[in-house]
mmCIF file of C-alpha atoms in Angstrom:
data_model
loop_
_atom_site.group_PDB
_atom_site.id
_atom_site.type_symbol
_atom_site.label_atom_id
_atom_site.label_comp_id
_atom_site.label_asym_id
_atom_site.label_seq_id
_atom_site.Cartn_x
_atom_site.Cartn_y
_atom_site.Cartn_z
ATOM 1 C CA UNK G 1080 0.000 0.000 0.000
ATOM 2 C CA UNK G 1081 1.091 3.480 -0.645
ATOM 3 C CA UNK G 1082 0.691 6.801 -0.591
ATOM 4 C CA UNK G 1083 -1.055 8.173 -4.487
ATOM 5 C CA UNK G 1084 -0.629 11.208 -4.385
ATOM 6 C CA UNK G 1085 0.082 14.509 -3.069
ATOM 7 C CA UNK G 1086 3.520 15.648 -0.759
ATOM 8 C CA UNK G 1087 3.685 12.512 0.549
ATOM 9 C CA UNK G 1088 3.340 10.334 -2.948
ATOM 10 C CA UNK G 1089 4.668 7.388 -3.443
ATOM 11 C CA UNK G 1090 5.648 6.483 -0.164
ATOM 12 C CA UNK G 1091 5.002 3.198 0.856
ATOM 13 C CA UNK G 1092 3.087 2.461 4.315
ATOM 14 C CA UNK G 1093 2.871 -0.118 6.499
ATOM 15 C CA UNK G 1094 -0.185 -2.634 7.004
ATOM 16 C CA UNK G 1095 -1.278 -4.253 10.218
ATOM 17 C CA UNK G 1096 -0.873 -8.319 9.468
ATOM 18 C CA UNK G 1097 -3.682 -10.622 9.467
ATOM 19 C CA UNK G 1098 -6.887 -10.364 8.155
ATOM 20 C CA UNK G 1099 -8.056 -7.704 11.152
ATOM 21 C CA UNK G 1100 -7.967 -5.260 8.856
ATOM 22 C CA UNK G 1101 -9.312 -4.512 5.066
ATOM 23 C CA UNK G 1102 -6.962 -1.709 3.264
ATOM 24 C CA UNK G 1103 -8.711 0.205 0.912
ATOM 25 C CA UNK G 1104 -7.409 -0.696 -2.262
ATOM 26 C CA UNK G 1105 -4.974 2.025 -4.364
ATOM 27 C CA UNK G 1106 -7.806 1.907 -7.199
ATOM 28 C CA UNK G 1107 -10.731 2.630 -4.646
ATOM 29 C CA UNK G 1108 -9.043 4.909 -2.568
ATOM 30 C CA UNK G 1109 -8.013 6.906 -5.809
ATOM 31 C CA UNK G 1110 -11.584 7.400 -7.262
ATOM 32 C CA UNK G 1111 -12.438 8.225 -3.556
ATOM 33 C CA UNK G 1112 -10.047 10.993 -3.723
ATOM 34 C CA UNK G 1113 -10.854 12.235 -6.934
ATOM 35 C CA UNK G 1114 -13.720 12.691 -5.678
ATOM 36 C CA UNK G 1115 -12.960 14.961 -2.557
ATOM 37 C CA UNK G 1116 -9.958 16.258 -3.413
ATOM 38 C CA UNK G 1117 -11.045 20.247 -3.843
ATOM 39 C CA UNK G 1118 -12.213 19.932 0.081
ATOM 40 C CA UNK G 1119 -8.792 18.867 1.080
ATOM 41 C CA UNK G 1120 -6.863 21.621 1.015
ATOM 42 C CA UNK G 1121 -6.845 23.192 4.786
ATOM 43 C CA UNK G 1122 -9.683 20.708 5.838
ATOM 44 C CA UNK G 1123 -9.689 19.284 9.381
ATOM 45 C CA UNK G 1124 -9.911 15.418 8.669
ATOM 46 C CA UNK G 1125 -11.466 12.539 10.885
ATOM 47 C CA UNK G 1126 -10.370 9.106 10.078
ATOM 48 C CA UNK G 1127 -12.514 6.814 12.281
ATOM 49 C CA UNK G 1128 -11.851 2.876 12.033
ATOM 50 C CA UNK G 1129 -8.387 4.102 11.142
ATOM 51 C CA UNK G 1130 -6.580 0.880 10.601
ATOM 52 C CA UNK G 1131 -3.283 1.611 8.843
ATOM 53 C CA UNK G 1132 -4.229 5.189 8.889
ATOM 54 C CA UNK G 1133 -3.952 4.835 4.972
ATOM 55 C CA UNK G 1134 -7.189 7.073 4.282
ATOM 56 C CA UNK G 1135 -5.749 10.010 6.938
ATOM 57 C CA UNK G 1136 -2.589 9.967 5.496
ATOM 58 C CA UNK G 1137 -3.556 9.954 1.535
ATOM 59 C CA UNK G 1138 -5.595 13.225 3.116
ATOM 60 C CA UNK G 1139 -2.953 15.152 5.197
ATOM 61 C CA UNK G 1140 -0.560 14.419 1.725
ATOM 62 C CA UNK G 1141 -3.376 16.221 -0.124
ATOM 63 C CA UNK G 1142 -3.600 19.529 2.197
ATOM 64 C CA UNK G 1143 -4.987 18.665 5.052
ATOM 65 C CA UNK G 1144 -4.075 20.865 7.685
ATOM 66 C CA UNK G 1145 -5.092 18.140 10.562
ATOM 67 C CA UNK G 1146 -6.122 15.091 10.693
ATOM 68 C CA UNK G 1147 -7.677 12.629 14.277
ATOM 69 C CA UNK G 1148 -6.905 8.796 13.557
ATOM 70 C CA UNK G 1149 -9.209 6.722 16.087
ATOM 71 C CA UNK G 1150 -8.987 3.333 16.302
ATOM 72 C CA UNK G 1151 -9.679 0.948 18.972
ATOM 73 C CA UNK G 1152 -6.731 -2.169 18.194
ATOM 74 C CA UNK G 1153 -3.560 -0.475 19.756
ATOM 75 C CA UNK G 1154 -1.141 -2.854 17.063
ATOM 76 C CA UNK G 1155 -3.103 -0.832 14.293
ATOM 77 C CA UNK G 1156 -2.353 2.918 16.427
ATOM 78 C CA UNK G 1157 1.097 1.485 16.504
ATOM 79 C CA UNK G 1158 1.034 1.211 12.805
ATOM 80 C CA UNK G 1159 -0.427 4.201 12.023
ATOM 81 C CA UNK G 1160 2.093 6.175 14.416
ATOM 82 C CA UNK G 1161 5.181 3.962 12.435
ATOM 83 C CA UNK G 1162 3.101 5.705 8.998
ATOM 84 C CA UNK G 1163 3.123 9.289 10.696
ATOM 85 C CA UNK G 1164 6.732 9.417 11.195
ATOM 86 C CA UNK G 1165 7.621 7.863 8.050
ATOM 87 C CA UNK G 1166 5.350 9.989 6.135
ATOM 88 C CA UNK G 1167 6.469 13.142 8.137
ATOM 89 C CA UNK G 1168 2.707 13.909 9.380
ATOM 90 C CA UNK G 1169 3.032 13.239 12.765
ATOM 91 C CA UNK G 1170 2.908 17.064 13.649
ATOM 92 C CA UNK G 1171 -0.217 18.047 12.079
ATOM 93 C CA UNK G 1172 -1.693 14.389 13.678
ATOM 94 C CA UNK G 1173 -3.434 12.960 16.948
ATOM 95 C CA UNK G 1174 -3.493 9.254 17.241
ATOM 96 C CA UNK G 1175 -6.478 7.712 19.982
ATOM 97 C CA UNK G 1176 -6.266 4.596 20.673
ATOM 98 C CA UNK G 1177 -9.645 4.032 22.088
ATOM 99 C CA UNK G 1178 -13.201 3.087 21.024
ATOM 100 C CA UNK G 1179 -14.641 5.415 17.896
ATOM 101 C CA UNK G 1180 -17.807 6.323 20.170
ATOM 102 C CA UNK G 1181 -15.638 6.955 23.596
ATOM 103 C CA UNK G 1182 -12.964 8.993 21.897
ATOM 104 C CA UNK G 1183 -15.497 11.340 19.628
ATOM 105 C CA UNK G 1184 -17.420 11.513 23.105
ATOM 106 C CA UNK G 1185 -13.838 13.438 24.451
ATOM 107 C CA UNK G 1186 -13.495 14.906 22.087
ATOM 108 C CA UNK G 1187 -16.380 16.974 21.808
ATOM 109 C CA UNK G 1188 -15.614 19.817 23.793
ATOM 110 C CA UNK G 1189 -12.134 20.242 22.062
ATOM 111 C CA UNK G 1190 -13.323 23.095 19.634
ATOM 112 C CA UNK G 1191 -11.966 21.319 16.892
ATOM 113 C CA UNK G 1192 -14.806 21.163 13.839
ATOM 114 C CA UNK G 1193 -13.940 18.242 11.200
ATOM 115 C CA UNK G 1194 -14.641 19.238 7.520
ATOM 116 C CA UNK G 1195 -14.737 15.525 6.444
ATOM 117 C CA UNK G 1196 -15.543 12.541 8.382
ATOM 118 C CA UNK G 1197 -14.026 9.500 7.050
ATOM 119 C CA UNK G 1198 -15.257 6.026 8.469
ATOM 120 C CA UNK G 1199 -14.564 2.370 7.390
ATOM 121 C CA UNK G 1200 -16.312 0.710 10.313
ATOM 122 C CA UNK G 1201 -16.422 -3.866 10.408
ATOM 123 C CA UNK G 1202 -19.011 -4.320 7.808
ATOM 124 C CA UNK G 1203 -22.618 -5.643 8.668
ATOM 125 C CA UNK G 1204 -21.880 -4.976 12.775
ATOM 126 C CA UNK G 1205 -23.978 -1.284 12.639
ATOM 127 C CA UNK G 1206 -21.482 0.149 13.955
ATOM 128 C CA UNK G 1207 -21.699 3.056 11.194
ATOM 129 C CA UNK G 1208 -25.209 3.961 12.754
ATOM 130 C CA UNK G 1209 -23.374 4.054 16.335
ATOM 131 C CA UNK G 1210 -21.340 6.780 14.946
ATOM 132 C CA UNK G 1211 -24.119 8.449 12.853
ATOM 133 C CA UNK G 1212 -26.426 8.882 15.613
ATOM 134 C CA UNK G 1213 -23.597 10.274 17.784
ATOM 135 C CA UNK G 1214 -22.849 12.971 15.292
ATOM 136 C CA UNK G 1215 -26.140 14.212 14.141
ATOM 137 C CA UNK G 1216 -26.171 16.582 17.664
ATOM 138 C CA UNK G 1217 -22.321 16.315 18.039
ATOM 139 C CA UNK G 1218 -20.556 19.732 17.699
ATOM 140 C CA UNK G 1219 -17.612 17.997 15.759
ATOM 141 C CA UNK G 1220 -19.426 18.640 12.633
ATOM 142 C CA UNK G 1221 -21.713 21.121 11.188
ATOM 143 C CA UNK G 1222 -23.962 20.500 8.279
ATOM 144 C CA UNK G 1223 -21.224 21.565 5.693
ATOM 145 C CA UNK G 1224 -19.465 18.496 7.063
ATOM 146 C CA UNK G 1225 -18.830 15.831 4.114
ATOM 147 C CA UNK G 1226 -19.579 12.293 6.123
ATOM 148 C CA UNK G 1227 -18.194 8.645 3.541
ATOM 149 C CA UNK G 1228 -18.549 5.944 4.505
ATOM 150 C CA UNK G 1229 -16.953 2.748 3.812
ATOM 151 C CA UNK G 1230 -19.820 -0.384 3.463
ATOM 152 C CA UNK G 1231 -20.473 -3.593 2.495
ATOM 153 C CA UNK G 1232 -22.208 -2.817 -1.156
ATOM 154 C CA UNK G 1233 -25.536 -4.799 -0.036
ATOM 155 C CA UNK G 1234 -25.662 -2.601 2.964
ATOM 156 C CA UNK G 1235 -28.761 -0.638 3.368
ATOM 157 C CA UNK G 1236 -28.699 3.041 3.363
ATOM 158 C CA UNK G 1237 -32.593 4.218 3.059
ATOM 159 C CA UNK G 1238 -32.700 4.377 6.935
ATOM 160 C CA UNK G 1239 -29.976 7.414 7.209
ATOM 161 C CA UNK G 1240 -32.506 9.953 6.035
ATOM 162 C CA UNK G 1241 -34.320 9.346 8.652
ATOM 163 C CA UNK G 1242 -31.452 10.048 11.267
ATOM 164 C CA UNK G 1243 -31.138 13.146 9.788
ATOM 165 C CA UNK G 1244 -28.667 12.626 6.806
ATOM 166 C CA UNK G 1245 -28.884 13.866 3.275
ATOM 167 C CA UNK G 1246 -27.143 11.431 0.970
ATOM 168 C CA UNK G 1247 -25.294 13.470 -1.210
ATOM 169 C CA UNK G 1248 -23.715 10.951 -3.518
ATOM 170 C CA UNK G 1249 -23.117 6.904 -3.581
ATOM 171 C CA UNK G 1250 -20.099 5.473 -5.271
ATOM 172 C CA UNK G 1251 -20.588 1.572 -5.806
ATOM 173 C CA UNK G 1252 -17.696 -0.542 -6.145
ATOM 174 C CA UNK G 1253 -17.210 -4.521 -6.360
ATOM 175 C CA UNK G 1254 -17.623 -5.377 -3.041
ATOM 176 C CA UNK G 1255 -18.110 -2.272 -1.626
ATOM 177 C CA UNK G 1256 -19.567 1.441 -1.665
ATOM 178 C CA UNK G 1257 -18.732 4.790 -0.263
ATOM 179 C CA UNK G 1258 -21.582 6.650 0.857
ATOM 180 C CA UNK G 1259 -21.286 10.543 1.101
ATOM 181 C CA UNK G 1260 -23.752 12.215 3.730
ATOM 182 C CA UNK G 1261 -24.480 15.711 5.038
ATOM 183 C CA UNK G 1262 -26.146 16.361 8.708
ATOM 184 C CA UNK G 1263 -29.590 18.262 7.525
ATOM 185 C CA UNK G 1264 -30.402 21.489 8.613
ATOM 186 C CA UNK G 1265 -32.094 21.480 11.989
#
């Protein structure tokens, strides 16, 4: 896995071993980019379900200013702090090794506001909903914030309009989809 493009491109980073994990692939996480990549530049970046911290890192290399990894499997923060340093990122970084619901629940009072929300949660476990329902009131994001999310393609979707989500876009892959939402309006 590497590093497509950006100040950072070409690098190669590091992968947590085992089957734990599922990278994003360098074709997927290139039509992902293409497809946010005028809302990098100076963006505050959350990268929840971080694994190798590949998605942050593709970001920060694209002009994000900042960017919160969150993961709960310390080997993977371990990983992704190993990809910070190599990378040179680790300034403009935080790395929480914690639970994605605990940490954002810390974090909340922080100040910081996240321009894009990144998350690539175990498919089929609902743990995307978790999150969604947690940020629809959260002061992390506003309803400029752009929310993908990383699914199972046969994953249903109909039910985040009615947490108060627009769905903005959905990119279908293979195997998989992203899914870009927006908190309504209250």
């Amino acid at each position: 896995m590497r590093v497509i493009a950006g100040s950072a491109r070409r690098l190669l980073l590091k992968t947590l071993p085992g089957n734990d994990t599922r990278p994003t692939t360098d074709k997927i996480k290139e039509t992902l980019f293409n497809m946010i990549n005028f809302d990098l530049p100076g963006s505050n970046f959350l990268d929840l379900f971080a694994g190798s911290g590949a998605i942050g890192i593709e970001a920060l290399s694209r002009g994000s200013k900042k960017c919160v990894f969150i993961d709960n499997n310390a080997k993977a923060t371990a990983v992704i702090r190993e990809n910070l340093l190599h990378t040179g990122f680790e300034s403009i970084s935080d790395v929480i090794t914690a639970d994605v619901l605990s940490a954002l629940r810390r974090m909340e009072n922080s100040g910081i506001l996240f321009d894009i929300v990144f998350m690539d949660p175990p498919y089929r476990c609902g743990l995307e909903d978790s999150v969604l329902n947690f940020l629809k009131t959260s002061k992390l994001i506003d309803e400029n914030t752009r929310i993908i999310v990383e699914m199972s393609s046969d994953t249903d979707v109909e039910h985040f309009s009615d947490m108060g989500y627009q769905t903005d876009r959905i990119k279908i892959y293979k195997t998989n989809k992203h899914v870009f939402l927006r908190r309504q309006s209250s």
